[in-house]
Tab-separated table of C-alpha atoms in Angstrom:
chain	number	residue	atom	x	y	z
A	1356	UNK	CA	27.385	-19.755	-44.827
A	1357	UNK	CA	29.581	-17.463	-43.625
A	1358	UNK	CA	29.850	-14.327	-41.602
A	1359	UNK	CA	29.207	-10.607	-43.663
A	1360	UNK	CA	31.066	-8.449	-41.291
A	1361	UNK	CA	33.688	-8.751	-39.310
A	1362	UNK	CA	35.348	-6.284	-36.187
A	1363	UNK	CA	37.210	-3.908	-37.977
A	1364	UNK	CA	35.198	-0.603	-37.308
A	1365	UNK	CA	36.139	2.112	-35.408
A	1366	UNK	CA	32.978	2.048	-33.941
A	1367	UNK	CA	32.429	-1.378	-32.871
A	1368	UNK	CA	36.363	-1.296	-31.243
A	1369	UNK	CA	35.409	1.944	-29.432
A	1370	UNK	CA	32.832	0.160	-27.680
A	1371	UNK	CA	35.097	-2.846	-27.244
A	1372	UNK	CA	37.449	-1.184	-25.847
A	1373	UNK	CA	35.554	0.674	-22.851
A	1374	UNK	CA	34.373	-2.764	-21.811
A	1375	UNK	CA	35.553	-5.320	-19.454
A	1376	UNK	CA	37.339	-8.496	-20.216
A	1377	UNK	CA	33.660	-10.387	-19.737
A	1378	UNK	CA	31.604	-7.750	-20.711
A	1379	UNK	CA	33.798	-7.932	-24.069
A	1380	UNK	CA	33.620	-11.546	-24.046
A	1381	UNK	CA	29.452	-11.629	-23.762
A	1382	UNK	CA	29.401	-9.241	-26.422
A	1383	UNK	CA	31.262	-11.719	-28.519
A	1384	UNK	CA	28.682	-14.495	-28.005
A	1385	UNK	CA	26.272	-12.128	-29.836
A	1386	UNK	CA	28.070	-11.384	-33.029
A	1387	UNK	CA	29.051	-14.758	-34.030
A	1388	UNK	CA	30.908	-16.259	-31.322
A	1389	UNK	CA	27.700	-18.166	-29.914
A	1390	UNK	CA	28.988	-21.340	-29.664
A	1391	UNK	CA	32.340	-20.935	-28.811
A	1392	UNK	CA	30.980	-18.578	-25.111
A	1393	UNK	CA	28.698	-21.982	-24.453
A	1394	UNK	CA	31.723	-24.324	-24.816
A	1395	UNK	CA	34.357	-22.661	-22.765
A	1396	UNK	CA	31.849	-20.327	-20.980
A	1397	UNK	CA	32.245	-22.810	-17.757
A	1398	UNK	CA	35.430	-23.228	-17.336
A	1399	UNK	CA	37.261	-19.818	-18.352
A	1400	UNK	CA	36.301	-16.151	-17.946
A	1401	UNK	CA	37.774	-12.843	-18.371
A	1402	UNK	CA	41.130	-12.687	-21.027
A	1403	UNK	CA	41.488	-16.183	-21.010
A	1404	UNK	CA	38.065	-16.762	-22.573
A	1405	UNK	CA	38.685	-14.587	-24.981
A	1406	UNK	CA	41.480	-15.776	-26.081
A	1407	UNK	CA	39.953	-19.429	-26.372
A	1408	UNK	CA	37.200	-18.118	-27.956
A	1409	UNK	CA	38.645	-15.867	-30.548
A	1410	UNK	CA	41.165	-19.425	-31.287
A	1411	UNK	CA	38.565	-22.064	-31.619
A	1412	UNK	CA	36.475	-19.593	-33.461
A	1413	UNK	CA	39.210	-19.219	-36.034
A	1414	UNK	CA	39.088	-22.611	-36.450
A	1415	UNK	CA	35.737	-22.973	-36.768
A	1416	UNK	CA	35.463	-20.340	-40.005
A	1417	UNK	CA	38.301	-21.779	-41.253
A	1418	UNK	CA	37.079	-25.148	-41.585
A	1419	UNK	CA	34.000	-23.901	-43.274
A	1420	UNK	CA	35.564	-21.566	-45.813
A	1421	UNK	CA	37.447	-25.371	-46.566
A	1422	UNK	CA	33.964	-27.014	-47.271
A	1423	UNK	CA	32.517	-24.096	-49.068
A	1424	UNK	CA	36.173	-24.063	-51.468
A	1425	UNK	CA	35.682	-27.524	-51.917
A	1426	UNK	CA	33.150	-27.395	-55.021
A	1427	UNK	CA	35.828	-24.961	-56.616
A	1428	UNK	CA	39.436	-26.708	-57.784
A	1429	UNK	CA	40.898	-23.012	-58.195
A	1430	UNK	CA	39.544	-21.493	-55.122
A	1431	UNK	CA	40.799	-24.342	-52.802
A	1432	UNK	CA	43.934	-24.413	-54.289
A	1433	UNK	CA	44.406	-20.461	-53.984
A	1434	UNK	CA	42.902	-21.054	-50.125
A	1435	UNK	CA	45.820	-23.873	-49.220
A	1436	UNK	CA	48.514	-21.902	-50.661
A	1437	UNK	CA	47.733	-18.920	-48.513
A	1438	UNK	CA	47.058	-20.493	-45.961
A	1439	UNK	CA	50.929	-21.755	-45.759
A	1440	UNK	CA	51.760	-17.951	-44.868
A	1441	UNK	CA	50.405	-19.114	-40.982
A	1442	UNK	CA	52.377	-22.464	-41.225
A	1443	UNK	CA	55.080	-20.082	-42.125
A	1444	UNK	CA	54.901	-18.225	-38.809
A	1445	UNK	CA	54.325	-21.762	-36.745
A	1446	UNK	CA	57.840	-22.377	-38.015
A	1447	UNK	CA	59.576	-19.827	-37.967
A	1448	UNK	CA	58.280	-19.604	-34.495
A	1449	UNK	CA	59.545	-23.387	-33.804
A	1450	UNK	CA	63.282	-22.215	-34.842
A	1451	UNK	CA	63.146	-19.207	-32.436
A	1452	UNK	CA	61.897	-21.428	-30.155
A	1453	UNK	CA	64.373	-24.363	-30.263
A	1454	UNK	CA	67.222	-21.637	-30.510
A	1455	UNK	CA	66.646	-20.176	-27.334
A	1456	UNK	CA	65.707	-23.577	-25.831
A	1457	UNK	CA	62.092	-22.798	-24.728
A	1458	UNK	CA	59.152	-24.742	-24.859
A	1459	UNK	CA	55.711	-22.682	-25.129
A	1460	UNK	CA	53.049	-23.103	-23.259
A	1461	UNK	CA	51.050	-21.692	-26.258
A	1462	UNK	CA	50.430	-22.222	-29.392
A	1463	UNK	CA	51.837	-18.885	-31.761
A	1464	UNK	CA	48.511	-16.327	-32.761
A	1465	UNK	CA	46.801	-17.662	-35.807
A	1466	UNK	CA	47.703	-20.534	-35.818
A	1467	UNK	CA	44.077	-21.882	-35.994
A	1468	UNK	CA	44.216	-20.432	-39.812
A	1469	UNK	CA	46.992	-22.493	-40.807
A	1470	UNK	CA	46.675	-25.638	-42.891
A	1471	UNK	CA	48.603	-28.266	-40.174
A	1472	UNK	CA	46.669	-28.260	-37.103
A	1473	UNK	CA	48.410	-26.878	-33.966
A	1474	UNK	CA	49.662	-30.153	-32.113
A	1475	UNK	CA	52.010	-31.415	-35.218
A	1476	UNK	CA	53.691	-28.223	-34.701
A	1477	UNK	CA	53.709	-28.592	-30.523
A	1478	UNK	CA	56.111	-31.865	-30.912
A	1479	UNK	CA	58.943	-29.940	-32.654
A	1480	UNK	CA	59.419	-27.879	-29.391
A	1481	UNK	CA	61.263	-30.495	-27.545
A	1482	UNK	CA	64.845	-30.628	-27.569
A	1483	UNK	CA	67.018	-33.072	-29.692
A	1484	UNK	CA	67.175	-34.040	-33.184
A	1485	UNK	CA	64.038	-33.663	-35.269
A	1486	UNK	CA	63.721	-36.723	-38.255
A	1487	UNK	CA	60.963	-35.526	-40.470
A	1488	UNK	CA	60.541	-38.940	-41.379
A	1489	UNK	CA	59.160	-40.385	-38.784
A	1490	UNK	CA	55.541	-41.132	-38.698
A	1491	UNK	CA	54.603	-38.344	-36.079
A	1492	UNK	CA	55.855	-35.359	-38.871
A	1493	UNK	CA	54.142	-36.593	-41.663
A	1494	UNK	CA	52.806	-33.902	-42.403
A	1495	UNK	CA	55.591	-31.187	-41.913
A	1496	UNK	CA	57.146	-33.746	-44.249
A	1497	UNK	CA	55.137	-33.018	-46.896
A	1498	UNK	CA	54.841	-29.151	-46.477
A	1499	UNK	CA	56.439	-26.612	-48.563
A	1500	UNK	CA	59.235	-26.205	-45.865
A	1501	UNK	CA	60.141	-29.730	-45.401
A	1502	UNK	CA	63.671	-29.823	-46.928
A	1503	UNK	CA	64.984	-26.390	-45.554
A	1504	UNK	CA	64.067	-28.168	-42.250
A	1505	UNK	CA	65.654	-31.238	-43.247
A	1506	UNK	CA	69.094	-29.154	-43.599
A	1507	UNK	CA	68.898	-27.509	-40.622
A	1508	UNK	CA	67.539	-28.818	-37.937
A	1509	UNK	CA	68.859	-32.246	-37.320
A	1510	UNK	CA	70.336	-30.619	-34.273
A	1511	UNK	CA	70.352	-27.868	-32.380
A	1512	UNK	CA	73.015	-26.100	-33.763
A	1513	UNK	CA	73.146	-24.598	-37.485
A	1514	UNK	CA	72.742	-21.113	-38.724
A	1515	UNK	CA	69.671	-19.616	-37.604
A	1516	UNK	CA	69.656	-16.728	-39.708
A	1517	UNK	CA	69.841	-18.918	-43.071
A	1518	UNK	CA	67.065	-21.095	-41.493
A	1519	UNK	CA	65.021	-18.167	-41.618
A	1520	UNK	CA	65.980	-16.978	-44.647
A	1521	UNK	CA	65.351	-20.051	-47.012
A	1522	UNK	CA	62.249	-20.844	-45.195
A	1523	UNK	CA	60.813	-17.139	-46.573
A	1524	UNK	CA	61.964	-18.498	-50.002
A	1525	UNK	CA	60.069	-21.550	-49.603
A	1526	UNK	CA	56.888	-19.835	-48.715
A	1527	UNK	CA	57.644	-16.970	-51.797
A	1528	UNK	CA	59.328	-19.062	-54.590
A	1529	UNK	CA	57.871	-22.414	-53.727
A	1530	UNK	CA	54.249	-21.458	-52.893
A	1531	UNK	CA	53.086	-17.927	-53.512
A	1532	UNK	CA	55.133	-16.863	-56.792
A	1533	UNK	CA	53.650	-19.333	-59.322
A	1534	UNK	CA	50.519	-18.264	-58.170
A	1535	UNK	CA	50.870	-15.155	-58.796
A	1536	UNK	CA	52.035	-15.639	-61.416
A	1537	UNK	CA	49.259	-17.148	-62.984
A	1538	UNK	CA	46.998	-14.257	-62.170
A	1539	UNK	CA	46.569	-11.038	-63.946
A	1540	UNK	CA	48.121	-7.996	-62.222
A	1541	UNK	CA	44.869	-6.526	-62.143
A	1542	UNK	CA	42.935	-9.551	-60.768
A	1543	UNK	CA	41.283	-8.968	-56.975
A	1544	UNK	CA	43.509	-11.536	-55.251
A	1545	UNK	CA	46.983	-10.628	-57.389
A	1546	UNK	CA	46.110	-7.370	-55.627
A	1547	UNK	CA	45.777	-8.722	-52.233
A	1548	UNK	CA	48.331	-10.965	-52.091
A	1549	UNK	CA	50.601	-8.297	-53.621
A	1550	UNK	CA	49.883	-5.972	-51.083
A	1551	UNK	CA	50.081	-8.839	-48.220
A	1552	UNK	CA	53.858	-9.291	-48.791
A	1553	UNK	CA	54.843	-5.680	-49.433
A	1554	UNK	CA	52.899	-4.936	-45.359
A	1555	UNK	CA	55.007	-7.961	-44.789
A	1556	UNK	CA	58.536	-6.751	-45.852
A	1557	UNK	CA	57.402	-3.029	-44.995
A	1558	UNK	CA	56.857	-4.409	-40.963
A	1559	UNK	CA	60.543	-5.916	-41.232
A	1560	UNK	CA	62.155	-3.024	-42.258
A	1561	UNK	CA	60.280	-1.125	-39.703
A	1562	UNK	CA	61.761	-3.378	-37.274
A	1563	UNK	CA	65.170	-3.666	-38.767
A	1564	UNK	CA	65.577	0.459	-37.956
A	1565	UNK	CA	63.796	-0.202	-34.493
A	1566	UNK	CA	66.456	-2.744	-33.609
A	1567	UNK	CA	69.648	-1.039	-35.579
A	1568	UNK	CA	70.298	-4.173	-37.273
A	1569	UNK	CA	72.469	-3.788	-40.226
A	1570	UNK	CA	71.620	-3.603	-43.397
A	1571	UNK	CA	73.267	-7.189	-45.216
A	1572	UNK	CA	71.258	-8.707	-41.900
A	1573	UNK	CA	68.158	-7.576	-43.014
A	1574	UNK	CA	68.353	-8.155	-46.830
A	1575	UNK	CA	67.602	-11.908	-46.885
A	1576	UNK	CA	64.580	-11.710	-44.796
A	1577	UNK	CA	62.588	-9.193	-47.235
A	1578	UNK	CA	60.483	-11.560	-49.637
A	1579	UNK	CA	61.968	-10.898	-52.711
A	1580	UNK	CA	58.627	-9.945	-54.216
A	1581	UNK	CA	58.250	-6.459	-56.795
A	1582	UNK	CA	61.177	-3.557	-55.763
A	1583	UNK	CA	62.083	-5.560	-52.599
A	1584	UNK	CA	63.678	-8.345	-55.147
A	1585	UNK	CA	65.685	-5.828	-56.753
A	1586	UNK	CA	69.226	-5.331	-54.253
A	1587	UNK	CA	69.741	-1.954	-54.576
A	1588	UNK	CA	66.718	-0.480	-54.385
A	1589	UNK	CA	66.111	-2.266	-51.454
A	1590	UNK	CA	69.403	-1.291	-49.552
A	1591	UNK	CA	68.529	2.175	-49.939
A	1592	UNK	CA	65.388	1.588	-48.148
A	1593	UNK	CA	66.993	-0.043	-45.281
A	1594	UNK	CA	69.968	2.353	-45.740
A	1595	UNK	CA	67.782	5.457	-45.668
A	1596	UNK	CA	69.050	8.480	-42.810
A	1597	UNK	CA	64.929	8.724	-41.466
A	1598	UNK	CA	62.262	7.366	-41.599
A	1599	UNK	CA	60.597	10.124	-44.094
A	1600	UNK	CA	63.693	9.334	-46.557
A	1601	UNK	CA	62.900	5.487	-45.991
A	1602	UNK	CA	58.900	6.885	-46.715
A	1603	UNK	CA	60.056	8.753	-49.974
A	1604	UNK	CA	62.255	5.885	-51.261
A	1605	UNK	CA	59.479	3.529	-50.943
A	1606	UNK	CA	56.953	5.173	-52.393
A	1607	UNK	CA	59.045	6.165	-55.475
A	1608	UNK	CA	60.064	2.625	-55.786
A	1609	UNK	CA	56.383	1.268	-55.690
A	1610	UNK	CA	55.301	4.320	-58.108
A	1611	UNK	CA	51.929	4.527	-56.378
A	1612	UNK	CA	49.819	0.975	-55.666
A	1613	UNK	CA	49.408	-0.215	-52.311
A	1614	UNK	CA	52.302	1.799	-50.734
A	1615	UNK	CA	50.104	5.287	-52.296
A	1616	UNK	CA	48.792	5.802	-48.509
A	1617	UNK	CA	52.832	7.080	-48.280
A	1618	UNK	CA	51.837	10.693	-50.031
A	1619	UNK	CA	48.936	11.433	-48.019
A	1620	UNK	CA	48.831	13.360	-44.795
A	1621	UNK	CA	52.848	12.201	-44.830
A	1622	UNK	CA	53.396	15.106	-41.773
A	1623	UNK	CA	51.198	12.491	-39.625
A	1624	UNK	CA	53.701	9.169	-40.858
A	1625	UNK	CA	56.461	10.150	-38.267
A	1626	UNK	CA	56.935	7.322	-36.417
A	1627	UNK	CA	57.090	3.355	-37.098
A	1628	UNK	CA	54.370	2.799	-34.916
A	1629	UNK	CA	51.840	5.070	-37.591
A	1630	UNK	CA	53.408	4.201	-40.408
A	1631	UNK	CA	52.531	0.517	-39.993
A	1632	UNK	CA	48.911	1.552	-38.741
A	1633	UNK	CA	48.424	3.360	-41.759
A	1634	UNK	CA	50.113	-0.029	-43.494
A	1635	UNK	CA	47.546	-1.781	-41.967
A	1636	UNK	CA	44.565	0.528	-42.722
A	1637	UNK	CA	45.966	0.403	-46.316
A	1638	UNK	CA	45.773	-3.574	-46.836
A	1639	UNK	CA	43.035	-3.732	-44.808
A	1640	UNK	CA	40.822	-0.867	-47.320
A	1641	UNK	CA	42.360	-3.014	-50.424
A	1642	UNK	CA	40.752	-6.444	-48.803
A	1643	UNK	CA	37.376	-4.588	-48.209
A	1644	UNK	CA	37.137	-3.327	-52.065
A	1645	UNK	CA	38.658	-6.799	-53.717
A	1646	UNK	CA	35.853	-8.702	-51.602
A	1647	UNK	CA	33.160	-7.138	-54.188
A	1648	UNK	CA	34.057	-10.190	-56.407
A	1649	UNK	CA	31.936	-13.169	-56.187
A	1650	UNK	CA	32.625	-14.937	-53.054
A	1651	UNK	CA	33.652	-18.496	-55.217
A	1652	UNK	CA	36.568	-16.099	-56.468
A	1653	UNK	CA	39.822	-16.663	-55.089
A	1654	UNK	CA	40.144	-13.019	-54.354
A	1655	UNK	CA	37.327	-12.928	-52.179
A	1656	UNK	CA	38.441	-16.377	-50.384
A	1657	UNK	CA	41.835	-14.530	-49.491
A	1658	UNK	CA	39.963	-11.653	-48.762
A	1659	UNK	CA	37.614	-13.457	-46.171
A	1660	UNK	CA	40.991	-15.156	-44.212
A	1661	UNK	CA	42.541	-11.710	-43.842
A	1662	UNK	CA	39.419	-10.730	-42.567
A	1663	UNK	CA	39.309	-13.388	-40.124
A	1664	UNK	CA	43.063	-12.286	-39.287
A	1665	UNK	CA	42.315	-8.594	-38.638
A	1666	UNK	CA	39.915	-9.395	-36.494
A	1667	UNK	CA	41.572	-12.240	-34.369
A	1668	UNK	CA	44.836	-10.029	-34.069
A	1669	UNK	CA	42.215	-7.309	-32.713
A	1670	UNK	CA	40.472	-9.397	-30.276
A	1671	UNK	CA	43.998	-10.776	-29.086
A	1672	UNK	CA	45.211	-7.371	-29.151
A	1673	UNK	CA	42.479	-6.219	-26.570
A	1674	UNK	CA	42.268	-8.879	-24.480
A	1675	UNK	CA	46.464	-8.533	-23.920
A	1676	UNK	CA	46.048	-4.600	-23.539
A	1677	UNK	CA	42.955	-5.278	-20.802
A	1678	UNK	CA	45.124	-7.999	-18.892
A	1679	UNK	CA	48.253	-5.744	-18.731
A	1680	UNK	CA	46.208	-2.438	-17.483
A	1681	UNK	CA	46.263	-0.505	-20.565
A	1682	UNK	CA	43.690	2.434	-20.730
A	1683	UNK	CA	41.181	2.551	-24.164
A	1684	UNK	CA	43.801	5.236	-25.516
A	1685	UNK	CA	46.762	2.999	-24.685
A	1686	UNK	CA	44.668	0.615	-26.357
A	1687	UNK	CA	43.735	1.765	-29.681
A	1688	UNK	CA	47.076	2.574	-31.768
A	1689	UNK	CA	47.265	-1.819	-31.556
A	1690	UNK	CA	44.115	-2.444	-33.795
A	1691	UNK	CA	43.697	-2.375	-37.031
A	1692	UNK	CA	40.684	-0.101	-38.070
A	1693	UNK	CA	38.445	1.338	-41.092
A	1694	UNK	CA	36.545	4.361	-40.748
């Protein structure tokens, strides 16, 4: 059975948020997290437990919302496919890595919800050559992303940027598209999953202005998914003077849908930093109406992981903010919240 609620309320973060790292970490043992306190209770405290907890917790739901898909052909299916997004970041996290030759002594947030487990992912961080057909990448092997890796990283040299590129495509046009595609536009999880790659391409443009990168740069790193696909339309949103022309050309592109939240209170959008909370508020409202379907439904199953998401990016949000010294109004702007 799995958990009704989840930490997205402003109410329940307020409290969070005036607490201390083990206060927050106690309270966490109460709503849910039971299990995970009593394993790693004696060994770490403070930010650290947190963060262990909040990771093997992740796990933990994960593997259930498996055995509880398993009954349902169409709901596990839907559940693996998604669940390739966080494989997606392990990667792309793995090129980065390799490129700047750095080894992490971490594994990359969320990875728990992704459908290879942590460690097959650890063993591409050494240097050298990787050959996805030996016996210890089996499984990368058989991902959506195998062959783009294949190409390009034999060696430590190759074209970073085109990695990065193609290995978008593989996650949109090899994974995500035909299932889409065989949902109708008005179906719960077409909606989310929709709405979970325009956030997506919305929080790289964002950072594509942030970083003055130029505009060709940025183009094959949007998923080509709705507007985004179409060239020009999508240079004049990277092209745009401000960020409220970059607001307006958006939201006439999307003509209303997720990006609506665009042509409200629009004097209060002024800066990246509250246009992607807003973003965030958005997909995270959409998620809490689409999970009125039966839970079996696949929209309710993608539903529950970004959930789970929102509320480990929270919890690894706060315990970061309490280790650095940030104040509870420092604090806030970084998680995602529902009134």
């Amino acid at each position: 059975r799995m958990r009704a609620t989840t930490l997205s309320g402003e109410r329940d973060n307020a409290r969070l948020l005036e607490m201390s790292p083990d206060q927050i970490a106690h309270q966490l043992s109460e709503l849910g997290y039971g299990e995970q306190a009593r394993s790693l209770g004696l060994t770490q405290s403070g930010t650290d437990l947190i963060r262990g907890m909040v990771e093997r917790h992740l796990a933990a739901e994960m593997d259930s919302l498996r055995r509880l898909c398993t009954p349902s052909i169409a709901a596990s299916a839907w559940l693996r496919a998604y669940a390739w997004k966080y494989d997606l970041m392990q990667v792309r996290f793995v090129v980065r890595s390799r490129r700047a030759r750095m080894v992490p002594n971490s594994p990359v947030v969320m990875s728990a919800l992704a459908n290879l487990k942590p460690e097959v992912y650890q063993r591409m961080f050494e240097p050298g050559a990787i050959n996805l057909d030996a016996a210890e990448f089996a499984p990368i092997a058989a991902s959506p992303f195998a062959e783009t890796l294949r190409r390009h990283l034999r060696s430590d040299t190759g074209d970073y940027e085109a990695v990065e590129a193609a290995l978008l495509s593989d996650y949109h046009q090899g994974v995500i598209r035909k299932f889409l595609a065989s949902a109708p536009r008005y179906d719960p999880v077409h909606r989310i999953l929709s709405a979970d790659l325009d956030y997506t391409n919305l929080v790289t443009v964002l950072s594509a202005r942030d970083e003055k990168r130029r505009t060709e740069d940025i183009l094959p790193r949007l998923i080509p998914h709705g507007f985004w696909a179409h060239g020009e339309t999508a240079r004049g949103i990277l092209g745009a003077d401000s960020l409220a022309e970059m607001a307006k050309n958006i939201e006439r592109a999307a003509e209303g849908g997720f990006f609506s939240f665009l042509g409200t209170r629009r004097d209060a959008l002024t800066t990246p930093a509250a246009i992607e909370r807003a973003a965030r508020r958005a997909l995270l409202h959409l998620v809490r109406h689409c999970m009125r379907s039966p839970f079996e439904s696949p929209g309710a199953v993608i539903g529950y992981v970004i959930m789970q998401e929102i509320e480990g990016r929270n919890l690894s949000a706060l315990a970061a903010a309490k280790q650095a010294g940030f104040t509870a109004l420092e604090t806030a702007p970084y998680l995602v919240t529902e009134a």
